């Protein structure tokens, strides 16, 4: 599949198909359908960019960059020219397609050419934070685990948890599957968050194997090794266990079978390996471990991206949770309630905007040398801005993740028949529904093409075709809206044999139904229904600023809600 997707991406970007296409990959009885839509970002004179998903118009499949990694979240919807997607390695894994090879230097180049407000995940010297170094997702895992320890006693009202013994934070044993970008930072942040109550990191795994020590692993030494070498388990075994006779190494265990870490027991398992299927009842799905061989745990706090909207995958997930949660009494904190820390960090580059005096002056845009000098002059201000954003993100992360865990426990206690994944979905639906109520036309409107009143019917028809829109807005010389022309107007003109070079005033509707950018989505829907129209301009001070249509509402509001519920 990854190879096929990479080839498909190249085919799409080489202009070998129409802007939108549905592609199915078939392997025996298995079928996966992806919906592609080409969008354009002009980078070094080249159009690049692609979005895709498992459903048409899937807003959740519009990916942003977070320090070179594609990430989900509701900070912004992708807009051509506002976000950079380049050389994507399309690896379908749960709800994330993969990663890119973009670095801070790439993002800096884009900022130099386009300005700071057109870059997500800004470089450190431009007021951004190195989310990979801060461990945004890992921070979410740690906060979630701490919050769960506080709320777990309430679960004892459920039969599978009535005999659960909850350890003190400093006595809690943790296994980390995947000692990498998330897992390694989980070990570090557990200590930094509360040094006196940091848990025992009992075991870790990576691509080379796993290490286990019931007395606790030397997380700091392993973290430093990871920063330098990447994979650490085999190297630590070779350099320390094999060649040194130290008392603290007597209980150290190494195995070159990474997945067998999941046969070991601890109070908490943190799946942080880049695999979507770490546990299943059936070995046919190729999980890291089957539930009949899993160790004894009490909580699983997911640091990896395990969610998939695919119905077959969701069925597998429910089957696994029925066995693990109901039968074995293991609470599972679902990934998207836990590891959104990276997205929260990135979102704060928008929530805490760059002040005007720190926006790159227009007269030096595109001039790297001049911008480097300007950055140096403002270095302290940018450092202060980055710290303000970091602190705001940390505070927000703490609030959001703790609330997620409290609501997860609440939901499970109130509905003993529900699974953790089902409660997590309800929480997501409630959040989305709540957000939709407060969203306005400004949040979802799309660009509205305009045409001068002196143009012809042919000109309007060509604009409708080129812009892929149902209506065009007719404006005066000063840009004031004076009418609209729809595709239906043009169809009627052709049917009545009206010459196509006729002026637009012959077919346009002058009495235009409009809405304002601050109108709520509900108000927009009511107006479309009451006037029995499919689209309308969004107007601010007589100027057209966007368009709302039934299709836009379906894709950006209703579909988003229904997708989460299915």
Coordinates of C-alpha atoms in Angstrom, one line a residue:
X1 CA 0.0 0.0 0.0
X2 CA 2.6 2.7 0.9
X3 CA 4.4 2.1 -2.4
X4 CA 1.1 2.3 -4.3
X5 CA 0.2 5.6 -2.5
X6 CA 3.5 7.2 -3.3
X7 CA 3.2 6.3 -6.9
X8 CA -0.4 7.6 -6.9
X9 CA 0.8 10.9 -5.4
X10 CA 3.4 11.3 -8.1
X11 CA 0.8 10.6 -10.8
X12 CA -1.6 13.1 -9.3
X13 CA 1.0 15.9 -8.9
X14 CA 2.3 15.3 -12.4
X15 CA -1.1 16.4 -13.7
X16 CA -2.1 13.0 -15.0
X17 CA -5.7 13.2 -13.8
X18 CA -8.5 15.6 -13.0
X19 CA -8.4 17.7 -9.9
X20 CA -10.6 15.2 -8.0
X21 CA -10.6 11.5 -8.2
X22 CA -11.7 8.4 -6.3
X23 CA -9.1 5.6 -6.1
X24 CA -9.6 2.0 -4.8
X25 CA -6.9 -0.3 -3.7
X26 CA -7.9 -4.0 -3.7
X27 CA -6.1 -6.9 -2.1
X28 CA -8.2 -10.0 -2.3
X29 CA -11.4 -9.4 -0.4
X30 CA -10.0 -6.2 1.2
X31 CA -10.8 -2.8 -0.4
X32 CA -9.7 0.6 0.6
X33 CA -11.1 3.7 -1.2
X34 CA -9.4 7.1 -0.9
X35 CA -10.8 10.3 -2.3
X36 CA -8.1 12.7 -3.7
X37 CA -8.4 16.4 -4.3
X38 CA -5.5 18.3 -5.8
X39 CA -4.8 21.7 -4.3
X40 CA -2.0 24.2 -5.2
X41 CA 0.8 25.7 -3.2
X42 CA 3.3 27.6 -5.4
X43 CA 6.8 26.7 -4.0
X44 CA 9.8 27.8 -6.0
X45 CA 7.6 28.2 -9.1
X46 CA 6.1 24.6 -8.7
X47 CA 2.6 23.7 -7.8
X48 CA 2.5 21.2 -5.0
X49 CA 0.0 19.9 -2.6
X50 CA -2.5 17.1 -2.0
X51 CA -5.2 16.2 0.4
X52 CA -7.0 12.9 0.6
X53 CA -9.2 10.9 3.0
X54 CA -11.3 7.8 3.3
X55 CA -14.5 9.9 2.7
X56 CA -15.3 12.6 0.1
X57 CA -14.9 16.1 1.5
X58 CA -13.4 14.7 4.7
X59 CA -12.2 17.8 6.6
X60 CA -10.3 15.7 9.0
X61 CA -8.1 14.6 6.1
X62 CA -6.8 18.2 5.5
X63 CA -3.4 17.9 7.0
X64 CA -1.3 20.6 8.5
X65 CA 2.4 20.5 9.2
X66 CA 3.9 20.5 12.7
X67 CA 7.6 20.7 12.5
X68 CA 7.7 18.7 9.4
X69 CA 5.1 16.2 10.5
X70 CA 1.5 16.1 9.2
X71 CA -0.9 16.6 12.0
X72 CA -4.7 16.8 12.5
X73 CA -6.6 19.3 14.5
X74 CA -9.1 22.1 14.4
X75 CA -6.7 25.0 14.4
X76 CA -7.4 25.9 10.8
X77 CA -8.7 24.3 7.6
X78 CA -6.1 24.0 4.9
X79 CA -6.3 26.9 2.4
X80 CA -4.3 27.0 -0.8
X81 CA -1.3 29.3 -0.4
X82 CA -1.5 29.2 3.4
X83 CA 0.0 25.8 4.1
X84 CA 2.9 23.9 2.7
X85 CA 2.8 20.2 1.7
X86 CA 5.8 19.0 -0.2
X87 CA 7.3 15.6 -1.1
X88 CA 4.8 13.7 1.1
X89 CA 5.5 10.1 1.9
X90 CA 1.9 8.9 1.9
X91 CA 1.9 6.1 4.5
X92 CA -1.7 5.3 5.6
X93 CA -1.6 4.6 9.3
X94 CA -4.8 5.1 11.3
X95 CA -5.9 8.6 10.9
X96 CA -2.5 10.1 9.9
X97 CA -1.2 9.5 6.4
X98 CA 2.5 9.7 7.3
X99 CA 5.2 12.3 7.6
X100 CA 7.2 14.6 5.4
X101 CA 10.9 15.3 5.2
X102 CA 10.4 19.0 5.8
X103 CA 12.7 20.6 8.4
X104 CA 12.7 23.9 10.2
X105 CA 14.9 25.1 7.4
X106 CA 12.2 24.3 4.8
X107 CA 9.6 26.1 6.9
X108 CA 11.9 29.1 7.3
X109 CA 12.4 29.3 3.5
X110 CA 8.7 29.3 3.0
X111 CA 8.3 32.1 5.6
X112 CA 11.0 34.1 3.9
X113 CA 9.1 33.9 0.6
X114 CA 5.5 34.2 1.9
X115 CA 5.6 35.9 5.3
X116 CA 5.2 34.5 8.8
X117 CA 1.4 34.4 8.8
X118 CA 1.5 31.9 6.0
X119 CA 3.5 29.3 7.9
X120 CA 2.3 26.8 10.5
X121 CA 4.9 25.4 12.9
X122 CA 7.3 28.4 12.7
X123 CA 11.0 27.9 13.2
X124 CA 12.4 28.6 16.6
X125 CA 14.0 31.9 15.6
X126 CA 10.7 33.1 14.2
X127 CA 8.6 32.7 17.4
X128 CA 7.9 29.0 17.1
X129 CA 8.6 26.1 19.3
X130 CA 10.4 22.9 18.5
X131 CA 7.4 20.6 19.3
X132 CA 9.5 17.5 18.6
X133 CA 12.0 18.6 21.3
X134 CA 9.4 19.7 23.7
X135 CA 7.5 16.5 23.4
X136 CA 4.0 17.8 22.8
X137 CA 2.2 14.5 22.3
X138 CA 4.3 12.9 25.1
X139 CA 3.2 15.7 27.5
X140 CA -0.4 14.8 26.7
X141 CA 0.3 11.2 27.7
X142 CA 1.9 12.2 31.0
X143 CA -1.0 14.6 31.9
X144 CA -3.6 11.9 31.0
X145 CA -1.9 9.3 33.1
X146 CA -1.6 11.6 36.1
X147 CA -5.3 12.6 35.7
X148 CA -6.4 9.0 35.4
X149 CA -4.7 8.0 38.7
X150 CA -6.8 10.7 40.4
X151 CA -10.1 9.5 38.9
X152 CA -9.5 5.7 38.8
X153 CA -11.1 5.1 42.3
X154 CA -14.5 5.9 40.8
X155 CA -14.2 3.0 38.4
X156 CA -14.3 0.5 41.3
X157 CA -18.1 0.7 41.1
X158 CA -17.7 -1.4 37.9
X159 CA -17.3 -5.2 38.5
X160 CA -14.1 -5.6 36.5
X161 CA -12.4 -2.9 38.6
X162 CA -13.7 -3.6 42.1
X163 CA -10.5 -5.3 43.2
X164 CA -8.1 -2.8 41.4
X165 CA -5.2 -1.7 43.6
X166 CA -4.1 1.8 42.5
X167 CA -0.4 2.5 43.3
X168 CA 1.0 5.7 44.5
X169 CA 2.4 7.7 41.5
X170 CA 6.0 7.0 42.5
X171 CA 5.3 3.3 42.7
X172 CA 3.5 3.0 39.4
X173 CA 5.3 0.8 36.8
X174 CA 5.2 1.8 33.2
X175 CA 6.0 0.0 30.0
X176 CA 6.6 2.1 26.9
X177 CA 6.2 0.4 23.5
X178 CA 8.2 2.5 21.1
X179 CA 11.0 4.5 22.7
X180 CA 11.1 7.2 20.0
X181 CA 9.8 10.7 19.4
X182 CA 6.9 10.2 21.7
X183 CA 8.0 7.3 24.0
X184 CA 11.4 8.8 24.9
X185 CA 9.8 12.1 25.8
X186 CA 7.2 10.3 27.9
X187 CA 10.0 8.9 30.1
X188 CA 11.6 12.4 30.4
X189 CA 8.4 14.3 31.0
X190 CA 7.2 11.9 33.7
X191 CA 10.3 12.9 35.7
X192 CA 10.2 16.6 34.8
X193 CA 6.5 17.0 35.5
X194 CA 6.8 15.8 39.1
X195 CA 10.3 14.6 40.0
X196 CA 9.3 13.3 43.5
X197 CA 6.4 11.3 42.2
X198 CA 7.8 10.1 38.9
X199 CA 6.8 6.5 38.1
X200 CA 9.1 3.5 37.5
X201 CA 9.9 3.1 33.8
X202 CA 10.0 -0.7 33.9
X203 CA 10.4 -1.5 30.3
X204 CA 10.9 0.1 26.8
X205 CA 11.0 -1.2 23.3
X206 CA 12.3 0.0 19.9
X207 CA 13.0 -1.6 16.5
X208 CA 15.9 -3.6 17.9
X209 CA 14.2 -5.2 20.9
X210 CA 13.2 -4.4 24.5
X211 CA 14.8 -3.7 27.8
X212 CA 13.2 -4.6 31.2
X213 CA 14.1 -4.0 34.8
X214 CA 11.7 -4.4 37.6
X215 CA 13.7 -1.9 39.7
X216 CA 13.4 0.7 36.9
X217 CA 15.4 1.5 33.8
X218 CA 17.9 4.4 33.8
X219 CA 15.6 6.6 31.7
X220 CA 17.9 9.6 31.7
X221 CA 20.8 7.6 30.3
X222 CA 18.5 5.9 27.7
X223 CA 17.0 9.3 26.7
X224 CA 20.4 10.8 26.1
X225 CA 21.4 7.7 24.1
X226 CA 18.2 8.0 22.0
X227 CA 18.9 11.6 21.1
X228 CA 22.4 10.6 19.9
X229 CA 21.8 7.2 18.4
X230 CA 18.1 6.7 17.8
X231 CA 17.5 3.0 18.7
X232 CA 18.9 2.2 22.2
X233 CA 17.9 -1.2 23.4
X234 CA 20.4 -3.4 21.6
X235 CA 23.2 -0.8 22.0
X236 CA 22.6 -0.5 25.8
X237 CA 22.6 -4.3 26.0
X238 CA 25.9 -4.5 24.1
X239 CA 27.7 -1.6 25.9
X240 CA 26.4 -2.1 29.4
X241 CA 24.9 -5.4 30.2
X242 CA 27.4 -7.6 28.3
X243 CA 30.5 -5.7 29.2
X244 CA 29.9 -4.4 32.7
X245 CA 29.3 -6.2 36.0
X246 CA 27.3 -3.7 37.9
X247 CA 24.8 -4.5 40.7
X248 CA 22.0 -2.4 39.1
X249 CA 22.3 -4.5 35.9
X250 CA 21.6 -7.9 37.5
X251 CA 17.9 -7.6 37.0
X252 CA 18.2 -6.1 33.5
X253 CA 16.6 -8.2 30.7
X254 CA 17.1 -7.7 27.0
X255 CA 15.2 -9.4 24.2
X256 CA 15.6 -8.8 20.4
X257 CA 11.8 -9.4 20.0
X258 CA 10.4 -5.9 20.4
X259 CA 6.7 -7.0 20.5
X260 CA 7.3 -9.3 23.5
X261 CA 7.5 -6.3 25.7
X262 CA 3.7 -6.6 25.6
X263 CA 3.9 -9.9 27.4
X264 CA 5.4 -8.2 30.4
X265 CA 3.2 -6.8 33.3
X266 CA 3.0 -3.3 34.7
X267 CA 0.3 -1.0 36.0
X268 CA 0.4 1.2 32.8
X269 CA 1.2 0.5 29.2
X270 CA 2.0 3.4 26.9
X271 CA 1.7 2.3 23.2
X272 CA 3.9 4.9 21.5
X273 CA 5.2 2.9 18.5
X274 CA 4.1 4.0 15.0
X275 CA 1.8 1.0 14.6
X276 CA -2.0 1.3 14.6
X277 CA -2.7 -2.3 15.7
X278 CA -0.8 -2.9 18.9
X279 CA -3.3 -5.3 20.4
X280 CA -6.0 -7.6 19.0
X281 CA -7.9 -10.8 19.8
X282 CA -7.1 -12.2 16.4
X283 CA -3.5 -12.8 15.2
X284 CA -4.8 -12.6 11.6
X285 CA -4.8 -8.8 11.8
X286 CA -1.1 -8.9 12.6
X287 CA -1.1 -7.0 15.9
X288 CA 2.0 -6.4 18.0
X289 CA 0.5 -8.8 20.5
X290 CA -2.7 -10.9 20.9
X291 CA -4.8 -10.5 24.0
X292 CA -4.3 -14.1 25.1
X293 CA -0.5 -13.4 25.5
X294 CA -0.7 -9.8 26.8
X295 CA 0.8 -8.9 30.2
X296 CA -1.3 -7.8 33.2
X297 CA -2.0 -4.1 33.1
X298 CA -4.6 -1.8 34.6
X299 CA -4.5 1.2 32.2
X300 CA -3.4 1.7 28.6
X301 CA -2.6 5.4 27.7
X302 CA -2.3 5.5 24.0
X303 CA 0.6 7.7 22.7
X304 CA 0.4 6.3 19.2
X305 CA -2.2 7.1 16.5
X306 CA -4.4 4.0 16.7
X307 CA -7.7 5.5 15.5
X308 CA -9.1 4.7 12.0
X309 CA -12.6 5.7 10.6
X310 CA -12.5 2.5 8.5
X311 CA -15.6 0.4 9.6
X312 CA -13.6 -2.9 9.6
X313 CA -10.9 -1.3 11.8
X314 CA -13.5 0.2 14.1
X315 CA -15.1 -3.3 14.5
X316 CA -11.7 -4.8 15.3
X317 CA -11.1 -2.1 17.9
X318 CA -14.5 -2.8 19.6
X319 CA -13.8 -6.5 19.6
X320 CA -10.4 -5.9 21.3
X321 CA -11.9 -3.5 23.9
X322 CA -14.6 -5.9 24.8
X323 CA -12.0 -8.5 25.7
X324 CA -9.4 -6.1 27.3
X325 CA -11.7 -3.6 29.0
X326 CA -14.7 -5.8 30.0
X327 CA -13.1 -9.2 30.6
X328 CA -9.6 -8.2 31.8
X329 CA -10.4 -4.9 33.5
X330 CA -8.0 -2.7 31.7
X331 CA -9.0 0.9 31.1
X332 CA -8.0 2.3 27.6
X333 CA -7.5 6.0 27.2
X334 CA -8.0 6.5 23.4
X335 CA -5.3 8.2 21.4
X336 CA -7.2 11.3 20.3
X337 CA -8.2 12.1 23.9
X338 CA -4.6 11.8 24.9
X339 CA -1.9 12.7 22.4
X340 CA -3.2 16.0 20.9
X341 CA -0.4 17.9 22.6
X342 CA 1.5 18.6 19.4
X343 CA -1.6 20.0 17.7
X344 CA -2.2 22.2 20.8
X345 CA 1.3 23.6 20.6
X346 CA 1.0 24.3 16.9
X347 CA -2.5 25.9 17.3
X348 CA -1.0 28.5 19.7
X349 CA 1.0 30.0 16.9
X350 CA -2.5 31.2 15.7
X351 CA -4.1 31.7 19.1
X352 CA -1.2 33.9 20.2
X353 CA -0.6 35.8 16.9
X354 CA 2.6 37.3 15.8
X355 CA 2.5 41.1 16.7
X356 CA 2.7 43.6 13.8
X357 CA 6.2 44.7 14.6
X358 CA 7.5 41.1 14.2
X359 CA 5.9 40.4 10.8
X360 CA 8.5 40.4 8.1
X361 CA 8.5 43.7 6.3
X362 CA 7.1 43.4 2.8
X363 CA 10.1 45.2 1.2
X364 CA 12.5 42.4 2.3
X365 CA 10.3 39.4 1.6
X366 CA 12.2 36.9 -0.6
X367 CA 15.6 38.4 0.5
X368 CA 17.2 35.8 2.8
X369 CA 20.2 37.9 3.8
X370 CA 18.1 40.9 4.7
X371 CA 15.6 38.8 6.7
X372 CA 18.4 37.1 8.6
X373 CA 19.7 40.5 9.7
X374 CA 16.2 41.6 10.6
X375 CA 15.7 38.4 12.6
X376 CA 18.9 39.0 14.5
X377 CA 17.8 42.5 15.5
X378 CA 14.5 41.1 16.8
X379 CA 15.9 37.9 18.3
X380 CA 15.0 38.6 21.9
X381 CA 11.4 39.6 21.0
X382 CA 11.0 36.4 19.0
X383 CA 12.3 34.3 21.9
X384 CA 9.9 36.0 24.3
X385 CA 7.0 35.4 21.9
X386 CA 8.0 31.7 21.6
X387 CA 8.0 31.4 25.4
X388 CA 4.6 33.1 25.7
X389 CA 3.2 30.6 23.2
X390 CA 4.8 27.6 24.9
X391 CA 3.4 28.6 28.3
X392 CA -0.1 29.2 26.9
X393 CA 0.1 25.8 25.1
X394 CA 1.2 24.0 28.3
X395 CA -1.7 25.5 30.3
X396 CA -4.2 24.7 27.5
X397 CA -2.9 21.1 27.2
X398 CA -3.2 20.5 30.9
X399 CA -6.8 21.8 30.9
X400 CA -7.9 19.9 27.8
X401 CA -6.3 16.5 28.6
X402 CA -7.5 16.5 32.2
X403 CA -11.0 17.3 31.1
X404 CA -10.9 14.5 28.5
X405 CA -9.9 12.0 31.2
X406 CA -12.5 13.2 33.7
X407 CA -15.2 12.9 31.0
X408 CA -14.0 9.5 30.0
X409 CA -14.3 8.1 33.5
X410 CA -17.7 9.9 33.9
X411 CA -19.0 8.3 30.8
X412 CA -17.8 4.8 31.7
X413 CA -19.3 5.1 35.2
X414 CA -22.7 6.4 33.9
X415 CA -22.9 3.8 31.2
X416 CA -21.5 0.5 32.3
X417 CA -22.3 -1.2 28.9
X418 CA -20.2 1.2 26.9
X419 CA -16.6 0.7 25.8
X420 CA -13.9 3.4 26.2
X421 CA -13.7 3.9 22.4
X422 CA -17.5 4.6 22.4
X423 CA -17.3 7.1 25.2
X424 CA -14.3 8.8 23.5
X425 CA -16.4 9.1 20.3
X426 CA -19.3 10.7 22.2
X427 CA -16.9 13.2 23.8
X428 CA -15.6 14.1 20.3
X429 CA -19.1 14.4 18.9
X430 CA -20.1 16.7 21.8
X431 CA -17.1 18.9 21.3
X432 CA -17.7 19.2 17.6
X433 CA -21.4 19.9 18.0
X434 CA -20.6 22.5 20.6
X435 CA -18.0 24.1 18.3
X436 CA -20.4 24.1 15.4
X437 CA -22.9 26.1 17.3
X438 CA -20.4 28.9 17.7
X439 CA -19.0 28.9 14.2
X440 CA -19.9 31.6 11.8
X441 CA -20.0 32.0 8.0
X442 CA -16.5 33.5 8.2
X443 CA -15.2 30.2 9.5
X444 CA -16.4 28.1 6.6
X445 CA -17.0 30.4 3.6
X446 CA -15.0 29.8 0.5
X447 CA -13.6 32.3 -2.0
X448 CA -16.3 33.9 -4.2
X449 CA -15.4 34.8 -7.8
X450 CA -16.6 38.2 -9.0
X451 CA -17.2 39.5 -12.5
X452 CA -17.7 43.1 -13.8
X453 CA -21.1 44.2 -14.8
X454 CA -19.8 45.1 -18.2
X455 CA -19.0 41.4 -19.0
X456 CA -21.0 39.1 -21.2
X457 CA -22.9 35.9 -20.5
X458 CA -20.0 33.9 -22.1
X459 CA -17.6 35.5 -19.6
X460 CA -19.8 34.4 -16.7
X461 CA -20.2 30.9 -18.0
X462 CA -16.4 30.6 -18.4
X463 CA -15.8 31.8 -14.9
X464 CA -18.3 29.3 -13.4
X465 CA -16.5 26.5 -15.2
X466 CA -13.0 27.7 -14.3
X467 CA -13.8 28.4 -10.6
X468 CA -16.0 25.2 -10.1
X469 CA -18.7 27.3 -8.4
X470 CA -22.5 27.4 -8.8
X471 CA -22.7 31.2 -8.8
X472 CA -20.6 34.3 -9.7
X473 CA -21.1 37.7 -8.2
X474 CA -21.6 40.7 -10.4
X475 CA -20.0 43.8 -9.1
X476 CA -19.7 47.5 -10.0
X477 CA -16.5 49.3 -10.9
X478 CA -16.1 50.1 -7.2
X479 CA -16.6 46.4 -6.2
X480 CA -20.1 46.8 -4.8
X481 CA -22.3 43.7 -5.3
X482 CA -25.1 44.4 -7.7
X483 CA -26.3 41.0 -8.7
X484 CA -25.5 37.3 -9.2
X485 CA -25.5 34.9 -12.1
X486 CA -26.0 31.2 -11.5
X487 CA -25.3 28.2 -13.7
X488 CA -29.1 27.8 -14.0
X489 CA -29.4 31.4 -15.3
X490 CA -26.9 30.5 -18.1
X491 CA -28.8 27.3 -18.9
X492 CA -32.1 29.3 -19.2
X493 CA -30.3 31.8 -21.4
X494 CA -29.1 29.1 -23.8
X495 CA -32.6 27.5 -23.8
X496 CA -34.2 30.8 -24.8
X497 CA -31.5 31.3 -27.5
X498 CA -30.3 34.5 -25.9
X499 CA -27.0 35.5 -27.6
X500 CA -24.1 34.5 -25.5
X501 CA -22.5 37.9 -26.0
X502 CA -25.4 39.6 -24.3
X503 CA -24.6 41.7 -21.2
X504 CA -25.0 40.1 -17.8
X505 CA -27.8 42.5 -16.9
X506 CA -30.0 40.4 -19.2
X507 CA -29.8 37.3 -17.0
X508 CA -28.5 38.4 -13.6
X509 CA -30.6 38.5 -10.4
X510 CA -30.4 41.9 -8.9
X511 CA -32.4 41.2 -5.7
X512 CA -29.6 39.2 -4.0
X513 CA -30.1 37.2 -0.8
X514 CA -26.9 37.7 1.2
X515 CA -25.5 37.0 4.7
X516 CA -22.8 38.6 6.8
X517 CA -19.5 37.0 7.8
X518 CA -20.6 37.0 11.5
X519 CA -23.9 35.2 10.8
X520 CA -24.1 31.8 12.6
X521 CA -24.1 28.6 10.5
X522 CA -27.6 27.9 11.7
X523 CA -28.7 31.4 10.4
X524 CA -27.1 30.6 7.0
X525 CA -28.9 27.3 6.8
X526 CA -32.3 28.9 7.7
X527 CA -31.8 31.6 5.1
X528 CA -30.9 29.1 2.3
X529 CA -34.0 27.0 3.3
X530 CA -36.4 29.9 3.6
X531 CA -35.5 31.4 0.2
X532 CA -35.1 27.9 -1.4
X533 CA -31.6 28.7 -2.8
X534 CA -28.5 26.6 -2.9
X535 CA -25.9 29.3 -2.4
X536 CA -25.5 32.9 -1.4
X537 CA -22.7 35.6 -1.2
X538 CA -21.3 36.7 2.1
X539 CA -21.1 40.4 2.0
X540 CA -19.3 42.9 4.3
X541 CA -19.8 46.6 3.7
X542 CA -21.2 46.0 0.2
X543 CA -18.1 44.0 -0.8
X544 CA -18.3 40.2 -1.5
X545 CA -15.9 38.4 0.9
X546 CA -17.0 34.8 0.3
X547 CA -19.7 32.3 -0.5
X548 CA -21.8 29.8 1.4
X549 CA -23.6 26.9 -0.3
X550 CA -25.4 23.7 0.7
X551 CA -22.3 21.8 -0.5
X552 CA -19.9 23.8 1.7
X553 CA -22.2 23.4 4.7
X554 CA -22.4 19.7 4.1
X555 CA -18.6 19.3 3.7
X556 CA -17.5 21.6 6.5
X557 CA -20.2 21.1 9.2
X558 CA -22.7 18.3 8.8
X559 CA -20.3 15.8 7.2
X560 CA -17.7 16.5 9.9
X561 CA -20.2 15.7 12.6
X562 CA -21.6 12.6 10.9
X563 CA -18.2 11.3 10.2
X564 CA -17.4 11.3 13.9
X565 CA -20.7 9.6 14.7
X566 CA -20.4 6.7 12.2

